[in-house]
Tab-separated table of N, CA, C and O in Angstrom:
chain	number	residue	atom	x	y	z
A	619	MET	N	0.845	-1.173	0.000
A	619	MET	CA	0.000	0.000	0.000
A	619	MET	C	0.893	1.239	0.000
A	619	MET	O	1.922	1.272	0.667
A	620	ILE	N	0.464	2.228	-0.748
A	620	ILE	CA	1.169	3.505	-0.791
A	620	ILE	C	0.214	4.600	-0.333
A	620	ILE	O	-0.886	4.738	-0.867
A	621	ILE	N	0.659	5.365	0.654
A	621	ILE	CA	-0.082	6.537	1.106
A	621	ILE	C	0.735	7.748	0.677
A	621	ILE	O	1.931	7.830	0.967
A	622	ALA	N	0.095	8.673	-0.033
A	622	ALA	CA	0.783	9.882	-0.504
A	622	ALA	C	0.311	11.080	0.309
A	622	ALA	O	-0.893	11.302	0.460
A	623	ILE	N	1.278	11.841	0.825
A	623	ILE	CA	0.968	13.059	1.566
A	623	ILE	C	1.620	14.216	0.826
A	623	ILE	O	2.835	14.261	0.669
A	624	ASP	N	0.803	15.127	0.358
A	624	ASP	CA	1.220	16.233	-0.494
A	624	ASP	C	0.850	17.542	0.189
A	624	ASP	O	-0.050	17.573	1.019
A	625	GLY	N	1.536	18.601	-0.160
A	625	GLY	CA	1.171	19.900	0.375
A	625	GLY	C	2.302	20.891	0.236
A	625	GLY	O	3.431	20.517	-0.082
A	626	PRO	N	2.021	22.161	0.473
A	626	PRO	CA	3.039	23.209	0.349
A	626	PRO	C	4.048	23.157	1.495
A	626	PRO	O	3.829	22.494	2.511
A	627	ALA	N	5.128	23.887	1.319
A	627	ALA	CA	6.170	23.980	2.351
A	627	ALA	C	5.558	24.460	3.660
A	627	ALA	O	4.708	25.350	3.679
A	628	GLY	N	5.986	23.841	4.747
A	628	GLY	CA	5.554	24.274	6.070
A	628	GLY	C	4.152	23.848	6.463
A	628	GLY	O	3.619	24.319	7.462
A	629	SER	N	3.538	22.939	5.706
A	629	SER	CA	2.160	22.548	5.994
A	629	SER	C	2.046	21.357	6.948
A	629	SER	O	0.942	20.963	7.306
A	630	GLY	N	3.186	20.787	7.350
A	630	GLY	CA	3.149	19.654	8.277
A	630	GLY	C	3.233	18.299	7.619
A	630	GLY	O	2.902	17.282	8.238
A	631	LYS	N	3.672	18.253	6.370
A	631	LYS	CA	3.773	16.979	5.649
A	631	LYS	C	4.674	15.979	6.364
A	631	LYS	O	4.297	14.826	6.556
A	632	THR	N	5.847	16.430	6.745
A	632	THR	CA	6.819	15.517	7.351
A	632	THR	C	6.329	14.996	8.693
A	632	THR	O	6.395	13.793	8.958
A	633	THR	N	5.829	15.875	9.521
A	633	THR	CA	5.327	15.461	10.835
A	633	THR	C	4.201	14.450	10.675
A	633	THR	O	4.188	13.406	11.336
A	634	THR	N	3.256	14.751	9.800
A	634	THR	CA	2.129	13.846	9.573
A	634	THR	C	2.600	12.517	9.005
A	634	THR	O	2.186	11.452	9.476
A	635	ALA	N	3.477	12.567	8.010
A	635	ALA	CA	3.957	11.339	7.379
A	635	ALA	C	4.691	10.453	8.375
A	635	ALA	O	4.499	9.226	8.386
A	636	ARG	N	5.531	11.048	9.207
A	636	ARG	CA	6.261	10.266	10.223
A	636	ARG	C	5.297	9.562	11.168
A	636	ARG	O	5.455	8.390	11.476
A	637	LYS	N	4.292	10.301	11.634
A	637	LYS	CA	3.335	9.730	12.586
A	637	LYS	C	2.506	8.618	11.947
A	637	LYS	O	2.276	7.580	12.562
A	638	VAL	N	2.054	8.846	10.726
A	638	VAL	CA	1.255	7.834	10.035
A	638	VAL	C	2.102	6.574	9.790
A	638	VAL	O	1.668	5.458	10.063
A	639	ALA	N	3.320	6.761	9.286
A	639	ALA	CA	4.203	5.626	9.010
A	639	ALA	C	4.503	4.853	10.287
A	639	ALA	O	4.454	3.607	10.301
A	640	LEU	N	4.799	5.562	11.354
A	640	LEU	CA	5.124	4.911	12.626
A	640	LEU	C	3.934	4.129	13.163
A	640	LEU	O	4.069	2.978	13.577
A	641	SER	N	2.757	4.737	13.118
A	641	SER	CA	1.579	4.061	13.675
A	641	SER	C	1.163	2.840	12.847
A	641	SER	O	0.636	1.880	13.397
A	642	LEU	N	1.427	2.867	11.547
A	642	LEU	CA	1.061	1.737	10.686
A	642	LEU	C	2.204	0.742	10.468
A	642	LEU	O	1.995	-0.315	9.883
A	643	GLY	N	3.400	1.117	10.895
A	643	GLY	CA	4.556	0.251	10.655
A	643	GLY	C	5.017	0.303	9.213
A	643	GLY	O	5.600	-0.651	8.702
A	644	PHE	N	4.762	1.420	8.543
A	644	PHE	CA	5.141	1.597	7.146
A	644	PHE	C	6.501	2.285	7.057
A	644	PHE	O	6.969	2.893	8.017
A	645	ILE	N	7.101	2.234	5.888
A	645	ILE	CA	8.328	2.959	5.594
A	645	ILE	C	7.942	4.389	5.220
A	645	ILE	O	7.021	4.594	4.435
A	646	HIS	N	8.659	5.358	5.761
A	646	HIS	CA	8.426	6.763	5.432
A	646	HIS	C	9.466	7.192	4.406
A	646	HIS	O	10.662	7.123	4.669
A	647	ILE	N	9.016	7.617	3.239
A	647	ILE	CA	9.916	8.101	2.194
A	647	ILE	C	9.671	9.595	2.017
A	647	ILE	O	8.638	10.012	1.501
A	648	ASN	N	10.638	10.373	2.460
A	648	ASN	CA	10.560	11.829	2.366
A	648	ASN	C	11.200	12.240	1.034
A	648	ASN	O	12.412	12.326	0.923
A	649	THR	N	10.378	12.499	0.049
A	649	THR	CA	10.900	12.807	-1.287
A	649	THR	C	11.680	14.119	-1.304
A	649	THR	O	12.645	14.254	-2.041
A	650	GLY	N	11.272	15.076	-0.480
A	650	GLY	CA	11.995	16.338	-0.399
A	650	GLY	C	13.424	16.129	0.085
A	650	GLY	O	14.362	16.784	-0.396
A	651	ALA	N	13.597	15.207	1.025
A	651	ALA	CA	14.945	14.896	1.518
A	651	ALA	C	15.808	14.328	0.400
A	651	ALA	O	17.011	14.602	0.326
A	652	MET	N	15.191	13.574	-0.493
A	652	MET	CA	15.945	13.004	-1.615
A	652	MET	C	16.443	14.112	-2.543
A	652	MET	O	17.590	14.069	-2.999
A	653	TYR	N	15.602	15.097	-2.812
A	653	TYR	CA	16.035	16.227	-3.643
A	653	TYR	C	17.155	16.995	-2.939
A	653	TYR	O	18.103	17.448	-3.574
A	654	ARG	N	17.048	17.121	-1.639
A	654	ARG	CA	18.090	17.791	-0.874
A	654	ARG	C	19.399	16.990	-0.921
A	654	ARG	O	20.477	17.568	-1.005
A	655	GLY	N	19.278	15.670	-0.878
A	655	GLY	CA	20.470	14.818	-0.953
A	655	GLY	C	21.195	14.967	-2.277
A	655	GLY	O	22.432	15.106	-2.317
A	656	ILE	N	20.448	14.958	-3.363
A	656	ILE	CA	21.065	15.133	-4.684
A	656	ILE	C	21.654	16.535	-4.801
A	656	ILE	O	22.737	16.723	-5.364
A	657	THR	N	20.965	17.516	-4.230
A	657	THR	CA	21.498	18.885	-4.223
A	657	THR	C	22.836	18.916	-3.499
A	657	THR	O	23.806	19.507	-3.997
A	658	LEU	N	22.910	18.275	-2.352
A	658	LEU	CA	24.157	18.226	-1.586
A	658	LEU	C	25.281	17.597	-2.406
A	658	LEU	O	26.394	18.123	-2.460
A	659	LYS	N	24.975	16.506	-3.086
A	659	LYS	CA	26.016	15.827	-3.871
A	659	LYS	C	26.490	16.702	-5.029
A	659	LYS	O	27.688	16.802	-5.297
A	660	ILE	N	25.565	17.343	-5.717
A	660	ILE	CA	25.928	18.236	-6.825
A	660	ILE	C	26.789	19.385	-6.310
A	660	ILE	O	27.773	19.763	-6.940
A	661	MET	N	26.434	19.918	-5.144
A	661	MET	CA	27.221	21.000	-4.550
A	661	MET	C	28.611	20.509	-4.156
A	661	MET	O	29.609	21.191	-4.419
A	662	ARG	N	28.676	19.347	-3.529
A	662	ARG	CA	29.965	18.802	-3.103
A	662	ARG	C	30.905	18.587	-4.289
A	662	ARG	O	32.098	18.813	-4.186
A	663	GLU	N	30.331	18.137	-5.394
A	663	GLU	CA	31.149	17.832	-6.565
A	663	GLU	C	31.316	19.035	-7.489
A	663	GLU	O	31.924	18.927	-8.546
A	664	LYS	N	30.748	20.163	-7.074
A	664	LYS	CA	30.888	21.431	-7.799
A	664	LYS	C	30.524	21.293	-9.283
A	664	LYS	O	31.232	21.760	-10.166
A	665	VAL	N	29.405	20.645	-9.538
A	665	VAL	CA	28.933	20.411	-10.896
A	665	VAL	C	28.193	21.640	-11.407
A	665	VAL	O	27.356	22.206	-10.702
A	666	ASP	N	28.494	22.038	-12.608
A	666	ASP	CA	27.790	23.135	-13.283
A	666	ASP	C	26.376	22.652	-13.588
A	666	ASP	O	26.190	21.577	-14.159
A	667	LEU	N	25.380	23.443	-13.236
A	667	LEU	CA	23.995	23.018	-13.427
A	667	LEU	C	23.590	22.909	-14.888
A	667	LEU	O	22.545	22.348	-15.201
A	668	ASP	N	24.409	23.416	-15.787
A	668	ASP	CA	24.146	23.267	-17.220
A	668	ASP	C	24.825	22.023	-17.797
A	668	ASP	O	24.679	21.728	-18.974
A	669	ASP	N	25.564	21.292	-16.970
A	669	ASP	CA	26.305	20.109	-17.417
A	669	ASP	C	25.450	18.857	-17.213
A	669	ASP	O	25.616	18.110	-16.241
A	670	ALA	N	24.514	18.641	-18.138
A	670	ALA	CA	23.572	17.512	-18.030
A	670	ALA	C	24.270	16.163	-17.906
A	670	ALA	O	23.856	15.332	-17.089
A	671	PRO	N	25.330	15.877	-18.689
A	671	PRO	CA	25.997	14.581	-18.525
A	671	PRO	C	26.574	14.370	-17.121
A	671	PRO	O	26.495	13.266	-16.574
A	672	ALA	N	27.129	15.413	-16.520
A	672	ALA	CA	27.684	15.287	-15.164
A	672	ALA	C	26.573	15.051	-14.145
A	672	ALA	O	26.724	14.240	-13.223
A	673	ILE	N	25.452	15.727	-14.318
A	673	ILE	CA	24.309	15.541	-13.418
A	673	ILE	C	23.753	14.133	-13.575
A	673	ILE	O	23.449	13.457	-12.587
A	674	GLU	N	23.645	13.680	-14.809
A	674	GLU	CA	23.149	12.325	-15.052
A	674	GLU	C	24.071	11.287	-14.418
A	674	GLU	O	23.612	10.302	-13.839
A	675	LYS	N	25.363	11.507	-14.497
A	675	LYS	CA	26.328	10.583	-13.883
A	675	LYS	C	26.113	10.523	-12.370
A	675	LYS	O	26.116	9.436	-11.777
A	676	ILE	N	25.916	11.677	-11.754
A	676	ILE	CA	25.641	11.705	-10.308
A	676	ILE	C	24.368	10.936	-9.998
A	676	ILE	O	24.318	10.112	-9.080
A	677	LEU	N	23.321	11.200	-10.756
A	677	LEU	CA	22.041	10.530	-10.521
A	677	LEU	C	22.157	9.016	-10.675
A	677	LEU	O	21.546	8.259	-9.912
A	678	ASN	N	22.930	8.572	-11.637
A	678	ASN	CA	23.073	7.132	-11.892
A	678	ASN	C	24.007	6.437	-10.917
A	678	ASN	O	23.981	5.208	-10.814
A	679	ASN	N	24.833	7.213	-10.226
A	679	ASN	CA	25.838	6.609	-9.341
A	679	ASN	C	25.667	7.000	-7.878
A	679	ASN	O	26.628	6.931	-7.110
A	680	THR	N	24.468	7.395	-7.508
A	680	THR	CA	24.196	7.780	-6.129
A	680	THR	C	23.132	6.850	-5.561
A	680	THR	O	22.103	6.624	-6.185
A	681	ARG	N	23.415	6.322	-4.380
A	681	ARG	CA	22.460	5.439	-3.700
A	681	ARG	C	21.854	6.210	-2.527
A	681	ARG	O	22.570	6.705	-1.654
A	682	LEU	N	20.548	6.328	-2.530
A	682	LEU	CA	19.816	6.977	-1.448
A	682	LEU	C	18.987	5.928	-0.722
A	682	LEU	O	18.297	5.136	-1.366
A	683	GLU	N	19.063	5.940	0.621
A	683	GLU	CA	18.307	4.969	1.418
A	683	GLU	C	17.806	5.633	2.687
A	683	GLU	O	18.507	6.459	3.271
A	684	PHE	N	16.618	5.255	3.097
A	684	PHE	CA	16.090	5.685	4.383
A	684	PHE	C	16.285	4.525	5.345
A	684	PHE	O	15.779	3.429	5.115
A	685	LEU	N	17.055	4.766	6.420
A	685	LEU	CA	17.416	3.691	7.338
A	685	LEU	C	16.990	4.005	8.766
A	685	LEU	O	16.417	5.048	9.051
A	686	GLU	N	17.286	3.091	9.638
A	686	GLU	CA	16.923	3.141	11.056
A	686	GLU	C	17.417	4.416	11.729
A	686	GLU	O	18.269	5.092	11.171
A	687	PRO	N	16.923	4.760	12.896
A	687	PRO	CA	16.105	3.913	13.756
A	687	PRO	C	14.638	3.842	13.341
A	687	PRO	O	13.972	2.854	13.575
A	688	ASN	N	14.111	4.864	12.707
A	688	ASN	CA	12.695	4.849	12.310
A	688	ASN	C	12.532	4.955	10.804
A	688	ASN	O	11.521	5.447	10.328
A	689	LEU	N	13.534	4.519	10.072
A	689	LEU	CA	13.525	4.607	8.609
A	689	LEU	C	13.348	6.046	8.146
A	689	LEU	O	12.786	6.293	7.088
A	690	ASP	N	13.827	6.992	8.948
A	690	ASP	CA	13.692	8.396	8.568
A	690	ASP	C	15.038	9.110	8.474
A	690	ASP	O	15.093	10.322	8.332
A	691	ARG	N	16.106	8.356	8.540
A	691	ARG	CA	17.451	8.913	8.357
A	691	ARG	C	17.833	8.684	6.903
A	691	ARG	O	17.735	7.566	6.408
A	692	LEU	N	18.254	9.743	6.209
A	692	LEU	CA	18.637	9.599	4.809
A	692	LEU	C	20.132	9.346	4.708
A	692	LEU	O	20.939	10.123	5.213
A	693	TYR	N	20.455	8.244	4.036
A	693	TYR	CA	21.846	7.894	3.775
A	693	TYR	C	22.103	8.029	2.288
A	693	TYR	O	21.295	7.590	1.466
A	694	MET	N	23.219	8.644	1.958
A	694	MET	CA	23.642	8.775	0.568
A	694	MET	C	24.979	8.060	0.446
A	694	MET	O	25.949	8.423	1.116
A	695	ASP	N	24.992	7.023	-0.371
A	695	ASP	CA	26.205	6.230	-0.572
A	695	ASP	C	26.794	5.777	0.763
A	695	ASP	O	28.005	5.788	0.969
A	696	GLY	N	25.924	5.395	1.693
A	696	GLY	CA	26.346	4.872	2.982
A	696	GLY	C	26.600	5.908	4.064
A	696	GLY	O	26.862	5.555	5.210
A	697	GLU	N	26.495	7.200	3.754
A	697	GLU	CA	26.753	8.272	4.715
A	697	GLU	C	25.433	8.896	5.165
A	697	GLU	O	24.591	9.264	4.348
A	698	ASP	N	25.263	9.031	6.469
A	698	ASP	CA	24.067	9.679	7.013
A	698	ASP	C	24.175	11.185	6.747
A	698	ASP	O	25.049	11.858	7.283
A	699	ILE	N	23.290	11.682	5.897
A	699	ILE	CA	23.309	13.105	5.525
A	699	ILE	C	22.076	13.838	6.055
A	699	ILE	O	21.800	14.962	5.648
A	700	SER	N	21.364	13.210	6.969
A	700	SER	CA	20.094	13.751	7.464
A	700	SER	C	20.209	15.158	8.013
A	700	SER	O	19.302	15.980	7.812
A	701	GLU	N	21.283	15.451	8.704
A	701	GLU	CA	21.447	16.787	9.275
A	701	GLU	C	21.970	17.768	8.229
A	701	GLU	O	21.504	18.898	8.134
A	702	GLU	N	22.925	17.310	7.438
A	702	GLU	CA	23.577	18.205	6.473
A	702	GLU	C	22.613	18.736	5.410
A	702	GLU	O	22.750	19.861	4.944
A	703	ILE	N	21.615	17.944	5.051
A	703	ILE	CA	20.690	18.388	3.999
A	703	ILE	C	19.743	19.491	4.466
A	703	ILE	O	19.049	20.080	3.648
A	704	THR	N	19.742	19.772	5.754
A	704	THR	CA	18.897	20.860	6.250
A	704	THR	C	19.671	22.171	6.385
A	704	THR	O	19.111	23.168	6.848
A	705	SER	N	20.923	22.171	5.948
A	705	SER	CA	21.741	23.389	6.041
A	705	SER	C	21.181	24.494	5.145
A	705	SER	O	20.474	24.235	4.165
A	706	SER	N	21.537	25.718	5.468
A	706	SER	CA	21.052	26.846	4.674
A	706	SER	C	21.588	26.790	3.245
A	706	SER	O	20.893	27.178	2.304
A	707	LYS	N	22.805	26.302	3.052
A	707	LYS	CA	23.379	26.206	1.694
A	707	LYS	C	22.553	25.269	0.821
A	707	LYS	O	22.275	25.575	-0.343
A	708	VAL	N	22.172	24.112	1.361
A	708	VAL	CA	21.339	23.170	0.598
A	708	VAL	C	19.969	23.799	0.345
A	708	VAL	O	19.461	23.764	-0.780
A	709	THR	N	19.399	24.402	1.380
A	709	THR	CA	18.082	25.036	1.239
A	709	THR	C	18.085	26.104	0.148
A	709	THR	O	17.142	26.199	-0.632
A	710	GLU	N	19.165	26.864	0.066
A	710	GLU	CA	19.272	27.923	-0.945
A	710	GLU	C	19.334	27.371	-2.371
A	710	GLU	O	18.981	28.071	-3.319
A	711	ASN	N	19.781	26.127	-2.537
A	711	ASN	CA	20.004	25.579	-3.877
A	711	ASN	C	19.019	24.495	-4.311
A	711	ASN	O	18.957	24.168	-5.494
A	712	VAL	N	18.263	23.930	-3.393
A	712	VAL	CA	17.429	22.774	-3.727
A	712	VAL	C	16.359	23.093	-4.770
A	712	VAL	O	16.079	22.272	-5.650
A	713	SER	N	15.759	24.263	-4.729
A	713	SER	CA	14.712	24.597	-5.704
A	713	SER	C	15.267	24.623	-7.121
A	713	SER	O	14.638	24.114	-8.057
A	714	GLN	N	16.438	25.207	-7.265
A	714	GLN	CA	17.061	25.300	-8.593
A	714	GLN	C	17.388	23.914	-9.148
A	714	GLN	O	17.159	23.641	-10.326
A	715	ILE	N	17.876	23.037	-8.304
A	715	ILE	CA	18.257	21.700	-8.760
A	715	ILE	C	17.032	20.819	-8.978
A	715	ILE	O	16.971	20.053	-9.934
A	716	SER	N	16.022	20.966	-8.132
A	716	SER	CA	14.827	20.140	-8.300
A	716	SER	C	14.023	20.538	-9.528
A	716	SER	O	13.162	19.778	-9.977
A	717	CYS	N	14.294	21.700	-10.105
A	717	CYS	CA	13.628	22.123	-11.348
A	717	CYS	C	14.229	21.479	-12.593
A	717	CYS	O	13.629	21.551	-13.671
A	718	ILE	N	15.375	20.871	-12.461
A	718	ILE	CA	16.025	20.235	-13.607
A	718	ILE	C	15.240	18.979	-13.963
A	718	ILE	O	15.076	18.074	-13.133
A	719	ALA	N	14.726	18.916	-15.184
A	719	ALA	CA	13.857	17.814	-15.614
A	719	ALA	C	14.507	16.450	-15.387
A	719	ALA	O	13.851	15.509	-14.925
A	720	LEU	N	15.767	16.332	-15.709
A	720	LEU	CA	16.484	15.071	-15.543
A	720	LEU	C	16.490	14.626	-14.078
A	720	LEU	O	16.304	13.436	-13.778
A	721	VAL	N	16.674	15.562	-13.162
A	721	VAL	CA	16.672	15.254	-11.730
A	721	VAL	C	15.290	14.760	-11.315
A	721	VAL	O	15.153	13.735	-10.640
A	722	ARG	N	14.256	15.470	-11.730
A	722	ARG	CA	12.890	15.083	-11.359
A	722	ARG	C	12.531	13.705	-11.914
A	722	ARG	O	11.969	12.869	-11.202
A	723	LEU	N	12.854	13.461	-13.179
A	723	LEU	CA	12.545	12.159	-13.779
A	723	LEU	C	13.228	11.023	-13.039
A	723	LEU	O	12.610	9.995	-12.734
A	724	LYS	N	14.498	11.191	-12.758
A	724	LYS	CA	15.265	10.140	-12.102
A	724	LYS	C	14.768	9.892	-10.680
A	724	LYS	O	14.608	8.741	-10.266
A	725	LEU	N	14.518	10.960	-9.926
A	725	LEU	CA	14.087	10.768	-8.547
A	725	LEU	C	12.673	10.202	-8.448
A	725	LEU	O	12.400	9.380	-7.575
A	726	VAL	N	11.779	10.602	-9.329
A	726	VAL	CA	10.432	10.020	-9.321
A	726	VAL	C	10.525	8.526	-9.634
A	726	VAL	O	9.881	7.698	-8.963
A	727	ASP	N	11.339	8.153	-10.595
A	727	ASP	CA	11.539	6.734	-10.912
A	727	ASP	C	12.134	5.996	-9.713
A	727	ASP	O	11.691	4.903	-9.347
A	728	TYR	N	13.118	6.601	-9.063
A	728	TYR	CA	13.771	6.010	-7.897
A	728	TYR	C	12.757	5.819	-6.762
A	728	TYR	O	12.727	4.773	-6.109
A	729	GLN	N	11.904	6.818	-6.557
A	729	GLN	CA	10.887	6.732	-5.504
A	729	GLN	C	9.898	5.617	-5.795
A	729	GLN	O	9.497	4.873	-4.883
A	730	ARG	N	9.511	5.476	-7.035
A	730	ARG	CA	8.583	4.400	-7.403
A	730	ARG	C	9.206	3.033	-7.139
A	730	ARG	O	8.543	2.117	-6.661
A	731	LYS	N	10.468	2.893	-7.462
A	731	LYS	CA	11.159	1.620	-7.209
A	731	LYS	C	11.289	1.353	-5.714
A	731	LYS	O	11.149	0.208	-5.277
A	732	MET	N	11.572	2.399	-4.927
A	732	MET	CA	11.684	2.230	-3.479
A	732	MET	C	10.357	1.776	-2.873
A	732	MET	O	10.340	1.020	-1.900
A	733	ALA	N	9.249	2.232	-3.427
A	733	ALA	CA	7.928	1.942	-2.887
A	733	ALA	C	7.327	0.644	-3.418
A	733	ALA	O	6.367	0.133	-2.838
A	734	GLN	N	7.900	0.118	-4.474
A	734	GLN	CA	7.331	-1.058	-5.143
A	734	GLN	C	7.226	-2.243	-4.188
A	734	GLN	O	8.190	-2.630	-3.530
A	735	ASN	N	6.024	-2.796	-4.105
A	735	ASN	CA	5.732	-3.980	-3.292
A	735	ASN	C	6.019	-3.782	-1.806
A	735	ASN	O	6.347	-4.739	-1.108
A	736	LYS	N	5.899	-2.545	-1.330
A	736	LYS	CA	6.111	-2.241	0.087
A	736	LYS	C	4.958	-1.387	0.595
A	736	LYS	O	4.228	-0.785	-0.179
A	737	ASN	N	4.846	-1.344	1.895
A	737	ASN	CA	3.906	-0.431	2.536
A	737	ASN	C	4.674	0.834	2.885
A	737	ASN	O	5.585	0.795	3.714
A	738	VAL	N	4.318	1.940	2.232
A	738	VAL	CA	5.070	3.179	2.409
A	738	VAL	C	4.151	4.390	2.548
A	738	VAL	O	3.023	4.389	2.060
A	739	VAL	N	4.702	5.404	3.198
A	739	VAL	CA	4.082	6.723	3.214
A	739	VAL	C	5.060	7.610	2.442
A	739	VAL	O	6.179	7.835	2.876
A	740	LEU	N	4.644	8.038	1.265
A	740	LEU	CA	5.445	8.935	0.430
A	740	LEU	C	4.995	10.352	0.733
A	740	LEU	O	3.809	10.650	0.734
A	741	GLU	N	5.977	11.211	0.962
A	741	GLU	CA	5.666	12.572	1.377
A	741	GLU	C	6.502	13.571	0.615
A	741	GLU	O	7.685	13.360	0.397
A	742	GLY	N	5.850	14.637	0.135
A	742	GLY	CA	6.576	15.692	-0.547
A	742	GLY	C	5.658	16.500	-1.433
A	742	GLY	O	4.541	16.107	-1.734
A	743	ARG	N	6.187	17.647	-1.880
A	743	ARG	CA	5.408	18.474	-2.803
A	743	ARG	C	5.281	17.749	-4.122
A	743	ARG	O	6.232	17.134	-4.598
A	744	ASP	N	4.121	17.801	-4.719
A	744	ASP	CA	3.801	17.176	-6.012
A	744	ASP	C	3.721	15.657	-5.960
A	744	ASP	O	3.498	15.031	-6.978
A	745	ILE	N	3.867	15.045	-4.809
A	745	ILE	CA	3.895	13.586	-4.762
A	745	ILE	C	2.556	12.983	-5.161
A	745	ILE	O	2.487	11.894	-5.699
A	746	GLY	N	1.474	13.705	-4.930
A	746	GLY	CA	0.164	13.184	-5.297
A	746	GLY	C	-0.205	13.431	-6.749
A	746	GLY	O	-1.159	12.862	-7.258
A	747	THR	N	0.585	14.249	-7.442
A	747	THR	CA	0.226	14.584	-8.813
A	747	THR	C	1.221	14.076	-9.846
A	747	THR	O	0.912	14.029	-11.023
A	748	VAL	N	2.424	13.701	-9.424
A	748	VAL	CA	3.449	13.262	-10.376
A	748	VAL	C	3.668	11.776	-10.235
A	748	VAL	O	3.928	11.297	-9.164
């Protein structure tokens, strides 16, 4: 089963999704955190946002996972980045990177694969429409 929680920034999506997932024993997939994770990686590697091949390489070679204790910690390539993705630098850049069509296509596909044959609460802007 997939439960989708959608809404604007600051509307309580994450809080609601965490509580619903915890009470049902479902996996919580925070799609916004995934966009922040890819933003962090692009920033770390100093990739030009017009360099589609470099962005595609990052997208194809990055592993994102939500792990314990409550499946709400985001790991990128084995590193817990849950705190770092909330930094002001990531926040300042995430909108620009999430607008890149290639990024959106890849992450939506990745989210669908993560949710396949599992009980999940998917949370994020546009999650109910894309």
